[in-house]
Coordinates of C-alpha atoms and ligand atoms in Angstrom, one line a residue:
Chain V
M265 CA -2.2 -35.6 -4.2
S266 CA -1.8 -36.1 -8.0
L267 CA 0.1 -39.0 -9.4
L268 CA 1.9 -36.9 -12.0
Q269 CA 2.3 -33.1 -11.9
M270 CA 4.1 -31.1 -14.6
R271 CA 4.5 -27.6 -13.3
N272 CA 5.4 -24.6 -15.5
C273 CA 7.6 -26.5 -17.9
D274 CA 9.6 -25.1 -20.8
V275 CA 11.1 -27.5 -23.3
Y276 CA 13.6 -26.7 -26.1
Y277 CA 14.9 -28.5 -29.2
G278 CA 18.3 -26.9 -29.3
K279 CA 17.6 -23.2 -29.3
A280 CA 14.0 -23.5 -30.4
K281 CA 11.5 -23.2 -27.5
T282 CA 8.9 -25.8 -28.2
L283 CA 6.8 -26.0 -25.0
H284 CA 5.9 -22.9 -23.1
D285 CA 4.9 -22.9 -19.4
I286 CA 3.1 -26.2 -19.5
S287 CA 1.2 -27.4 -16.4
L288 CA -0.6 -30.7 -16.4
D289 CA -1.8 -33.2 -13.8
V290 CA -2.9 -36.8 -13.8
E291 CA -4.6 -38.2 -10.8
E292 CA -4.2 -41.8 -9.6
G293 CA -6.3 -44.2 -11.7
E294 CA -7.7 -41.5 -14.0
I295 CA -7.8 -41.3 -17.8
V296 CA -6.8 -37.9 -19.1
S297 CA -6.4 -37.0 -22.7
L298 CA -4.1 -34.5 -24.4
I299 CA -5.5 -33.3 -27.7
G300 CA -3.9 -31.2 -30.4
R301 CA -3.3 -31.0 -34.1
N302 CA -0.1 -31.9 -36.0
G303 CA 2.9 -30.2 -34.6
A304 CA 1.1 -28.8 -31.5
G305 CA 3.7 -30.3 -29.1
K306 CA 1.9 -33.4 -27.8
S307 CA 4.8 -35.9 -28.4
T308 CA 7.3 -33.4 -27.1
L309 CA 5.3 -33.1 -23.9
I310 CA 5.0 -36.9 -23.5
K311 CA 8.8 -37.2 -24.0
A312 CA 9.3 -34.5 -21.4
I313 CA 7.2 -36.5 -19.0
I314 CA 9.2 -39.7 -19.4
G315 CA 12.5 -37.8 -19.3
L316 CA 13.6 -38.2 -22.9
M317 CA 13.4 -34.4 -23.2
G318 CA 14.9 -32.3 -20.4
L319 CA 13.0 -29.5 -18.7
E320 CA 14.7 -26.1 -19.3
R321 CA 12.4 -24.7 -16.6
G322 CA 9.7 -26.2 -14.5
E323 CA 9.2 -29.3 -12.4
R324 CA 8.1 -32.9 -12.7
L325 CA 6.5 -34.4 -9.7
F326 CA 5.5 -38.1 -9.3
D327 CA 3.5 -39.2 -6.4
G328 CA 4.3 -35.9 -4.7
R329 CA 8.1 -36.4 -5.1
D330 CA 10.3 -34.1 -7.2
V331 CA 11.6 -36.2 -10.0
T332 CA 12.7 -33.3 -12.3
G333 CA 16.3 -34.5 -12.7
L334 CA 15.6 -38.2 -13.2
A335 CA 16.6 -40.2 -16.3
P336 CA 14.0 -42.2 -18.3
E337 CA 15.2 -45.5 -16.8
A338 CA 14.6 -44.2 -13.3
L339 CA 11.2 -42.8 -14.2
S340 CA 10.2 -46.1 -15.7
R341 CA 11.2 -47.9 -12.5
L342 CA 9.0 -45.4 -10.5
G343 CA 6.0 -46.5 -12.6
I344 CA 5.7 -44.4 -15.8
A345 CA 5.4 -46.4 -19.1
F346 CA 5.9 -44.9 -22.5
V347 CA 4.0 -46.1 -25.6
P348 CA 5.4 -43.9 -28.3
E349 CA 4.0 -42.7 -31.5
N350 CA 5.1 -44.9 -34.4
R351 CA 5.2 -47.7 -31.7
R352 CA 9.0 -48.1 -31.9
I353 CA 9.0 -51.9 -31.8
F354 CA 12.4 -53.4 -31.7
A355 CA 13.0 -54.8 -35.2
A356 CA 15.8 -57.2 -34.2
L357 CA 13.6 -58.8 -31.5
N358 CA 10.6 -61.1 -32.1
V359 CA 7.2 -60.5 -30.5
D360 CA 8.0 -62.5 -27.4
E361 CA 11.3 -60.8 -26.9
N362 CA 9.8 -57.4 -27.4
L363 CA 7.6 -58.2 -24.4
R364 CA 10.2 -59.9 -22.3
I365 CA 12.6 -57.1 -22.5
A366 CA 10.2 -55.0 -20.5
T367 CA 10.5 -57.5 -17.6
V368 CA 14.3 -57.3 -17.4
M369 CA 14.3 -54.2 -15.2
G370 CA 10.5 -53.6 -15.1
R371 CA 8.6 -53.4 -11.8
T372 CA 6.9 -56.6 -10.6
G373 CA 3.2 -56.6 -10.2
A374 CA -0.1 -57.8 -11.6
W375 CA 1.0 -57.7 -15.3
D376 CA 2.9 -60.7 -16.6
L377 CA 3.5 -62.3 -20.0
R378 CA 0.5 -64.6 -19.6
R379 CA -1.9 -61.7 -18.9
I380 CA -0.6 -59.7 -21.9
Y381 CA -1.2 -62.7 -24.1
R382 CA -4.7 -63.1 -22.7
L383 CA -5.4 -59.4 -23.3
F384 CA -4.0 -59.6 -26.9
P385 CA -4.4 -63.2 -28.1
R386 CA -3.2 -62.1 -31.5
L387 CA 0.2 -61.5 -30.1
E388 CA 0.5 -65.0 -28.7
E389 CA -0.2 -66.4 -32.2
R390 CA 2.6 -64.3 -33.6
K391 CA 5.0 -64.9 -30.7
D392 CA 8.0 -65.8 -33.0
T393 CA 7.4 -63.2 -35.6
P394 CA 10.1 -60.6 -36.0
G395 CA 9.0 -57.2 -34.6
D396 CA 9.3 -55.5 -38.0
A397 CA 7.0 -58.0 -39.7
L398 CA 3.8 -57.1 -37.9
S399 CA 0.7 -55.2 -39.0
G400 CA 0.1 -51.7 -37.6
G401 CA -2.6 -53.0 -35.2
E402 CA -0.3 -55.8 -34.0
Q403 CA 2.5 -53.4 -33.5
Q404 CA 0.3 -51.1 -31.4
M405 CA -0.9 -54.0 -29.2
L406 CA 2.7 -55.0 -28.8
A407 CA 3.8 -51.5 -27.8
V408 CA 0.9 -51.3 -25.2
G409 CA 1.8 -54.8 -23.9
R410 CA 5.4 -53.9 -23.6
G411 CA 4.6 -50.8 -21.6
L412 CA 2.2 -52.7 -19.3
L413 CA 4.8 -55.3 -18.5
T414 CA 6.8 -52.6 -16.7
N415 CA 3.8 -52.6 -14.3
P416 CA 3.2 -48.8 -14.5
R417 CA 1.0 -46.6 -12.4
L418 CA 0.8 -44.2 -15.3
L419 CA 0.6 -45.3 -19.0
L420 CA 1.5 -42.7 -21.6
L421 CA -0.1 -43.5 -24.9
D422 CA 0.9 -41.3 -27.9
E423 CA -1.7 -41.6 -30.7
P424 CA -2.4 -45.3 -30.2
T425 CA -5.2 -45.4 -32.7
E426 CA -3.4 -43.6 -35.5
G427 CA -3.7 -45.4 -38.8
L428 CA -5.7 -48.4 -37.4
A429 CA -8.8 -49.9 -38.9
P430 CA -12.0 -49.0 -37.0
L431 CA -12.5 -52.6 -35.7
I432 CA -9.0 -52.6 -34.3
V433 CA -9.5 -49.2 -32.7
Q434 CA -12.6 -50.7 -31.0
D435 CA -10.5 -53.6 -29.6
L436 CA -7.9 -51.1 -28.4
V437 CA -10.4 -48.8 -26.7
A438 CA -11.8 -51.9 -24.9
A439 CA -8.3 -52.8 -23.9
M440 CA -7.6 -49.3 -22.6
A441 CA -10.7 -49.4 -20.5
A442 CA -9.8 -52.8 -19.1
I443 CA -6.3 -51.6 -18.2
N444 CA -7.6 -48.5 -16.5
A445 CA -10.1 -50.7 -14.6
E446 CA -7.1 -52.3 -13.0
G447 CA -6.1 -49.0 -11.5
V448 CA -3.5 -47.8 -14.1
A449 CA -3.8 -44.1 -14.9
I450 CA -3.7 -43.2 -18.6
L451 CA -2.5 -40.1 -20.4
L452 CA -3.9 -40.5 -23.9
V453 CA -2.7 -38.4 -26.8
E454 CA -5.0 -37.9 -29.8
Q455 CA -5.5 -35.6 -32.7
N456 CA -9.3 -35.7 -32.5
L457 CA -12.0 -36.0 -29.9
K458 CA -13.4 -39.4 -30.9
V459 CA -11.6 -41.7 -28.4
P460 CA -11.0 -39.1 -25.8
L461 CA -14.8 -38.4 -25.5
K462 CA -15.4 -42.2 -25.0
L463 CA -12.7 -42.8 -22.4
A464 CA -11.3 -39.7 -20.6
Q465 CA -12.7 -37.9 -17.6
R466 CA -10.6 -34.8 -18.2
Q467 CA -9.1 -33.2 -21.3
Y468 CA -6.2 -30.9 -22.1
V469 CA -6.0 -29.1 -25.4
I470 CA -2.6 -28.1 -26.7
D471 CA -1.6 -25.8 -29.5
N472 CA 1.6 -24.0 -30.4
G473 CA 3.3 -25.6 -27.5
R474 CA 0.9 -24.1 -24.9
I475 CA -2.0 -25.6 -23.1
Q476 CA -5.0 -23.7 -24.6
W477 CA -7.8 -25.2 -22.6
H478 CA -8.4 -27.9 -20.0
G479 CA -11.4 -29.2 -18.2
Q480 CA -13.9 -32.0 -17.5
T481 CA -15.2 -33.9 -20.5
G482 CA -18.7 -32.4 -19.8
E483 CA -17.3 -28.9 -20.1
L484 CA -15.6 -29.8 -23.3
L485 CA -18.9 -30.7 -24.8
E486 CA -20.2 -27.3 -23.9
N487 CA -17.3 -25.6 -25.6
Q488 CA -17.0 -28.1 -28.5
E489 CA -17.0 -25.5 -31.3
K490 CA -14.1 -23.5 -29.8
I491 CA -12.1 -26.6 -29.2
E492 CA -12.7 -28.1 -32.6
A493 CA -11.3 -24.9 -34.0
L494 CA -8.2 -25.2 -31.8
I495 CA -7.5 -28.8 -33.0
S496 CA -8.6 -28.7 -36.6
L497 CA -6.1 -28.3 -39.4
Chain M
M42 CA 44.3 -78.8 -47.6
S43 CA 46.8 -76.6 -45.7
T44 CA 45.6 -73.6 -47.8
I45 CA 42.1 -74.2 -46.5
V46 CA 43.3 -74.6 -42.9
I47 CA 45.3 -71.4 -43.2
G48 CA 42.4 -69.5 -44.8
L49 CA 39.9 -70.7 -42.1
S50 CA 42.3 -69.9 -39.3
M51 CA 43.0 -66.5 -40.6
G52 CA 39.3 -66.0 -41.1
L53 CA 38.4 -67.0 -37.6
L54 CA 41.2 -64.9 -36.1
L55 CA 39.9 -61.9 -38.1
F56 CA 36.4 -62.7 -36.8
L57 CA 37.5 -62.3 -33.2
L58 CA 38.6 -58.8 -34.0
A59 CA 35.8 -57.9 -36.4
A60 CA 33.1 -59.2 -33.9
G61 CA 34.3 -56.7 -31.2
L62 CA 34.6 -53.9 -33.7
T63 CA 31.1 -54.4 -35.1
L64 CA 29.4 -55.0 -31.7
I65 CA 30.9 -51.7 -30.5
F66 CA 29.8 -49.9 -33.7
G67 CA 26.3 -51.4 -33.4
M68 CA 25.9 -50.2 -29.9
L69 CA 27.9 -46.9 -29.7
R70 CA 27.9 -45.8 -33.4
V71 CA 31.7 -45.3 -32.9
I72 CA 34.4 -46.8 -35.1
N73 CA 37.0 -47.7 -32.6
F74 CA 40.3 -47.0 -34.3
A75 CA 42.1 -48.3 -31.2
H76 CA 40.8 -51.8 -31.7
G77 CA 44.1 -52.9 -33.3
S78 CA 46.0 -51.5 -30.4
L79 CA 44.0 -53.6 -28.0
Y80 CA 44.8 -56.6 -30.1
M81 CA 48.5 -55.7 -29.9
L82 CA 48.1 -55.2 -26.1
G83 CA 46.6 -58.7 -25.9
A84 CA 49.6 -60.1 -27.7
Y85 CA 52.1 -58.3 -25.5
C86 CA 50.2 -59.4 -22.4
A87 CA 50.4 -63.0 -23.6
Y88 CA 54.1 -62.6 -24.1
Q89 CA 54.6 -61.2 -20.6
I90 CA 52.5 -63.9 -19.0
V91 CA 54.3 -66.6 -20.9
Q92 CA 57.7 -65.1 -19.9
T93 CA 56.8 -65.0 -16.2
T94 CA 54.6 -68.1 -15.7
G95 CA 55.4 -70.2 -18.8
S96 CA 51.7 -70.7 -19.4
F97 CA 50.1 -69.7 -22.7
W98 CA 46.7 -70.7 -21.3
L99 CA 46.9 -68.3 -18.4
G100 CA 47.6 -65.6 -20.9
L101 CA 44.6 -66.6 -23.0
L102 CA 42.5 -66.3 -19.8
V103 CA 43.9 -63.1 -18.3
A104 CA 44.7 -60.8 -21.2
P105 CA 41.1 -60.4 -22.4
F106 CA 39.9 -59.4 -18.9
L107 CA 42.8 -56.9 -18.6
A108 CA 41.9 -55.4 -22.0
A109 CA 38.2 -55.4 -21.0
A110 CA 39.0 -53.4 -17.9
I111 CA 41.0 -50.9 -20.0
G112 CA 38.2 -50.7 -22.5
A113 CA 35.7 -50.0 -19.8
L114 CA 37.9 -47.2 -18.5
M115 CA 38.3 -45.7 -21.9
E116 CA 34.5 -45.7 -22.5
R117 CA 33.6 -44.3 -19.1
V118 CA 36.2 -41.7 -18.8
A119 CA 36.8 -40.5 -22.3
L120 CA 34.1 -41.5 -24.7
R121 CA 31.0 -41.0 -22.5
P122 CA 31.4 -37.2 -22.3
V123 CA 31.5 -36.8 -26.1
Y124 CA 28.6 -38.9 -27.2
A125 CA 26.4 -35.8 -27.6
R126 CA 29.0 -34.2 -29.8
D127 CA 29.8 -34.6 -33.5
H128 CA 31.1 -38.0 -34.6
V129 CA 34.5 -36.5 -35.4
Y130 CA 35.3 -36.0 -31.7
Q131 CA 34.7 -39.7 -31.0
L132 CA 36.9 -40.8 -33.9
L133 CA 39.6 -38.4 -32.8
L134 CA 39.4 -39.7 -29.3
T135 CA 39.7 -43.4 -30.4
F136 CA 42.7 -42.3 -32.5
G137 CA 44.1 -40.7 -29.4
F138 CA 43.8 -44.1 -27.6
I139 CA 46.1 -45.6 -30.3
L140 CA 48.8 -43.1 -29.4
V141 CA 48.5 -43.7 -25.7
I142 CA 48.5 -47.5 -25.9
D143 CA 51.3 -47.6 -28.4
E144 CA 53.4 -45.3 -26.3
A145 CA 52.7 -47.3 -23.1
V146 CA 53.7 -50.5 -24.9
R147 CA 56.9 -48.9 -26.1
L148 CA 57.8 -47.7 -22.6
F149 CA 57.0 -51.1 -21.1
W150 CA 58.4 -53.5 -23.7
G151 CA 60.7 -51.4 -25.9
L152 CA 60.9 -51.4 -29.7
E153 CA 62.4 -54.8 -30.2
Y154 CA 59.9 -57.4 -31.4
K155 CA 59.0 -60.4 -29.2
Q156 CA 58.0 -63.9 -29.9
I157 CA 56.3 -66.8 -28.2
A158 CA 55.9 -70.4 -29.3
P159 CA 52.6 -72.2 -29.6
P160 CA 51.9 -74.3 -26.5
D161 CA 53.7 -77.7 -26.5
L162 CA 50.4 -79.4 -27.1
F163 CA 50.5 -78.1 -30.7
S164 CA 54.2 -78.6 -31.5
E165 CA 53.7 -81.5 -33.9
P166 CA 51.9 -81.0 -37.2
V167 CA 49.3 -83.6 -38.2
A168 CA 48.6 -85.1 -41.6
I169 CA 45.1 -84.4 -43.0
L170 CA 44.3 -85.9 -46.4
G171 CA 47.9 -86.3 -47.2
S172 CA 49.2 -82.8 -46.3
Q173 CA 51.0 -81.6 -43.2
V174 CA 48.9 -79.2 -41.2
P175 CA 50.1 -77.2 -38.2
T176 CA 48.0 -78.2 -35.2
Y177 CA 48.0 -74.7 -33.8
R178 CA 46.1 -73.6 -36.8
L179 CA 43.5 -76.3 -36.2
F180 CA 43.3 -75.1 -32.6
I181 CA 42.5 -71.5 -33.9
I182 CA 39.8 -72.8 -36.1
G183 CA 38.2 -74.8 -33.3
F184 CA 38.6 -72.1 -30.7
G185 CA 37.4 -69.4 -33.1
A186 CA 34.3 -71.4 -34.0
L187 CA 33.6 -72.0 -30.4
I188 CA 33.8 -68.3 -29.6
A189 CA 31.6 -67.5 -32.6
A190 CA 29.0 -70.1 -31.5
G191 CA 29.1 -68.6 -28.0
L192 CA 28.6 -65.1 -29.3
F193 CA 25.6 -66.2 -31.3
F194 CA 24.2 -67.9 -28.3
M195 CA 24.7 -64.9 -26.1
L196 CA 23.3 -62.5 -28.7
E197 CA 20.3 -64.6 -29.8
R198 CA 19.3 -66.5 -26.7
S199 CA 20.4 -64.7 -23.6
R200 CA 18.8 -61.7 -21.9
Y201 CA 22.0 -59.7 -22.3
G202 CA 22.0 -60.3 -26.0
M203 CA 18.3 -59.4 -26.2
V204 CA 19.0 -56.1 -24.5
I205 CA 22.1 -55.4 -26.7
R206 CA 20.1 -56.1 -29.9
A207 CA 17.3 -53.8 -28.7
A208 CA 19.6 -51.1 -27.6
S209 CA 21.6 -51.2 -30.8
G210 CA 18.4 -50.3 -32.6
D211 CA 16.6 -47.9 -30.3
P212 CA 18.5 -47.0 -27.1
E213 CA 16.0 -44.4 -26.0
M214 CA 13.2 -46.9 -26.1
V215 CA 15.2 -49.3 -24.0
Q216 CA 15.9 -46.6 -21.4
T217 CA 12.1 -46.1 -21.0
L218 CA 11.9 -49.7 -20.0
G219 CA 14.0 -49.1 -16.9
I220 CA 17.3 -50.3 -18.4
S221 CA 20.4 -48.2 -18.1
V222 CA 21.8 -47.8 -21.6
S223 CA 25.0 -46.2 -20.5
R224 CA 25.9 -49.3 -18.6
I225 CA 25.2 -51.4 -21.6
R226 CA 27.6 -49.2 -23.6
T227 CA 30.4 -49.6 -21.1
F228 CA 29.8 -53.4 -21.1
V229 CA 29.8 -53.7 -24.9
F230 CA 32.9 -51.6 -25.2
A231 CA 34.7 -53.7 -22.6
F232 CA 33.5 -56.9 -24.2
G233 CA 34.7 -55.9 -27.6
S234 CA 38.0 -54.8 -26.2
G235 CA 38.3 -58.2 -24.5
L236 CA 37.6 -59.9 -27.9
A237 CA 40.3 -57.8 -29.5
A238 CA 42.9 -58.9 -26.9
L239 CA 41.7 -62.5 -27.2
G240 CA 42.5 -62.2 -30.9
G241 CA 45.9 -60.8 -30.0
V242 CA 46.7 -63.7 -27.7
V243 CA 45.7 -66.3 -30.3
A244 CA 47.7 -64.6 -33.0
A245 CA 50.8 -64.1 -30.8
P246 CA 52.4 -67.5 -31.5
L247 CA 52.0 -66.9 -35.3
L248 CA 53.6 -63.5 -35.7
P249 CA 56.3 -61.3 -34.4
I250 CA 54.8 -59.3 -31.5
E251 CA 55.7 -55.7 -32.4
L252 CA 54.3 -52.2 -32.3
G253 CA 52.9 -52.1 -35.8
M254 CA 51.0 -55.4 -35.5
G255 CA 47.7 -53.7 -34.6
F256 CA 47.8 -51.4 -37.6
S257 CA 48.1 -54.1 -40.3
V258 CA 45.4 -56.2 -38.8
I259 CA 42.9 -53.3 -38.2
I260 CA 42.8 -52.5 -41.9
D261 CA 41.7 -56.1 -42.7
C262 CA 39.3 -55.8 -39.9
F263 CA 37.7 -52.7 -41.3
I264 CA 37.4 -54.4 -44.6
V265 CA 35.7 -57.4 -43.0
V266 CA 33.3 -55.2 -41.1
V267 CA 32.3 -53.2 -44.2
I268 CA 31.9 -56.3 -46.3
G269 CA 29.9 -58.0 -43.6
G270 CA 27.7 -55.0 -42.9
L271 CA 28.5 -52.6 -40.0
G272 CA 27.0 -53.7 -36.7
N273 CA 26.2 -57.2 -37.9
I274 CA 27.8 -60.3 -36.3
R275 CA 26.6 -62.8 -38.8
G276 CA 28.2 -60.6 -41.5
A277 CA 31.4 -60.4 -39.5
V278 CA 31.7 -64.2 -39.5
L279 CA 31.1 -64.5 -43.2
G280 CA 33.1 -61.5 -44.1
A281 CA 36.1 -62.7 -42.1
L282 CA 36.0 -66.2 -43.6
L283 CA 35.7 -64.6 -47.1
I284 CA 38.7 -62.4 -46.5
G285 CA 40.7 -65.2 -44.8
M286 CA 40.1 -67.6 -47.7
T287 CA 40.8 -64.9 -50.3
R288 CA 44.1 -64.2 -48.6
A289 CA 45.1 -67.8 -48.2
L290 CA 44.2 -68.7 -51.7
G291 CA 45.9 -65.6 -53.0
Y292 CA 49.2 -66.3 -51.2
T293 CA 49.2 -69.8 -52.7
Y294 CA 48.2 -69.1 -56.2
A295 CA 48.8 -65.4 -56.9
P296 CA 50.9 -63.8 -54.1
S297 CA 51.3 -60.4 -55.8
W298 CA 47.6 -60.0 -56.2
V299 CA 46.5 -60.6 -52.6
E300 CA 46.1 -56.9 -51.6
F301 CA 44.5 -56.2 -55.0
L302 CA 41.9 -58.9 -54.5
T303 CA 41.1 -57.8 -51.0
F304 CA 40.4 -54.3 -52.1
V305 CA 38.5 -55.4 -55.1
L306 CA 36.2 -57.2 -52.7
L307 CA 35.9 -54.1 -50.6
I308 CA 35.2 -51.8 -53.5
A309 CA 32.7 -54.2 -55.1
T310 CA 30.8 -54.4 -51.8
L311 CA 30.7 -50.6 -51.5
V312 CA 29.5 -50.1 -55.0
L313 CA 27.1 -53.0 -55.3
R314 CA 25.8 -53.5 -51.8
P315 CA 26.9 -50.7 -49.5
E316 CA 24.9 -52.0 -46.6
G317 CA 27.2 -55.1 -46.6
L318 CA 27.0 -58.4 -48.4
F319 CA 25.5 -60.2 -45.5
S320 CA 23.3 -57.6 -43.8
R321 CA 19.7 -58.2 -43.1
K322 CA 17.7 -55.1 -42.4
G323 CA 17.5 -54.0 -38.8
R324 CA 19.4 -57.0 -37.5
A325 CA 22.2 -56.9 -35.0
A326 CA 23.0 -60.5 -35.4
Ligands
LIG98 N1 13.6 -33.5 -33.1 C1 13.1 -32.3 -33.3 N2 13.9 -31.2 -33.5 C2 13.4 -30.0 -33.7 N3 12.1 -29.7 -33.7 C3 11.2 -30.7 -33.5 C4 11.7 -32.0 -33.3 N4 10.6 -32.8 -33.1 C5 9.5 -32.0 -33.2 N5 9.9 -30.7 -33.4 C6 9.0 -29.5 -33.5 O1 8.4 -29.4 -32.3 C7 7.0 -29.1 -32.5 C8 6.1 -30.0 -31.8 O2 6.3 -31.3 -32.3 P1 5.6 -32.6 -31.7 O3 6.2 -33.8 -32.4 O4 5.6 -32.5 -30.3 O5 4.1 -32.4 -32.2 P2 2.9 -33.4 -32.1 O6 1.8 -32.6 -31.5 O7 3.2 -34.6 -31.5 O8 2.5 -33.6 -33.6 P3 1.9 -34.9 -34.4 O9 0.5 -34.9 -34.2 O10 2.3 -34.7 -35.8 O11 2.6 -36.1 -33.8 C9 6.8 -29.1 -34.0 O12 6.8 -27.7 -34.5 C10 7.9 -29.8 -34.6 O13 8.3 -29.3 -35.8
LIG99 MG1 3.3 -36.6 -32.1

């Protein structure tokens, strides 16, 4: 049984149909990536998974249970964490508070403040810094740490490496692998194949609001030309 | 000296009102026109409680909770269904609350104005630096400062405050952390309504308690909130003190210029620093 199943989902912004008949699964403990170019519909799909966008048609199942009608707060409590594009760090909160707020209603489990600070020591050094005074890399670590503190079973990462220096991307990739090794499934959104090829076992390619291809990472390598064409600008 | 005391007490009284208004705006993005009516309701409640029990302090304790309950009801039943709509609907709705509350007050207490005396404890003025100062004004300053300090502590140090600050900035993100934002909205609206009523109780011994009292104070309150920066508590404190002092000094030295001075402050803020004199980017407090 899959951890997450999106089945035949249509999503609209007002009257504009943005996602068409999307189906996507994530298995327990797996890393899956969702790849697509600018405007392909990646963030919209992620928001539909966490409940920030409603499904006009289709179903959302978590752990085999139909959770189509649930609000984001309920989905979070079931174990889905959202690390959004642009990080969305709370500007009025300092680093420590940005993490602690995730523990207010978050699930209890293996991840606590101490472990997040061990995973990202840089955050502990900047504990009292306001959220809006961080570098891009620090913000990304904070967003990942905040998500982890809800003790998710599935972590949604929307373009976590965007705009970061290569060295910081390396750290982040290592952190993702470590998080996944603890049994947390990851759905990783990217615009290119670099990090997905390193981390993910399965890949989905999205364009024009439709899933255009999906398969094992090995199969992707066999079709690399076709897929590069789907995601290049 | 007594001018300073009057200015500070007016300022802190305004702060009680402006704090609620600005908290509600920060969280709900709604300007609550009925805030002045809740203030008036607080004053009438105080009157009623003093009439029946003789205790001002009981009124100070009970009226805010009553107003908070009414506020919670207004938010849940009326405002919640229109958040998704255009802002105009929310403004109209809070305007509708004014009519309902005013009419209820008229039915209940009639058109004649009411009065209550300050508690006996404050009946004698005291001399400070050679001038006679009403003790009740000193009480307002102390009490207002206490509430302001409490509010800061709540917003900056407590979990509730942390969640309110976060949700004022990015409610969706807060939801994805398992926190129900609609409950926070109800709580904040109720809390702000309670503060308005608290202001009404505190003001009751100073003024005639009458139907129009909410209206005159809400204008000053809007000015404070604009000067301080919408949705900003620190700004509300400073803006309220600035307006309070301007008014007190104006009444003493240039009585016919008071309104003029107040509006000059407002217009100067809007022209020179429309985000508010005391706003810091992205801060709820
Ligand atoms: N709030 C919105 N209202 C209306 N249309 C939107 C909104 N947000 C996105 N869209 C449209 O929906 C489509 C998909 O956008 P989405 O943000 O999901 O793309 P994306 O794959 O995440 O792109 P990027 O790589 O730039 O983040 C785009 O055509 C975009 O213009
Ligand atoms: Mg996107």
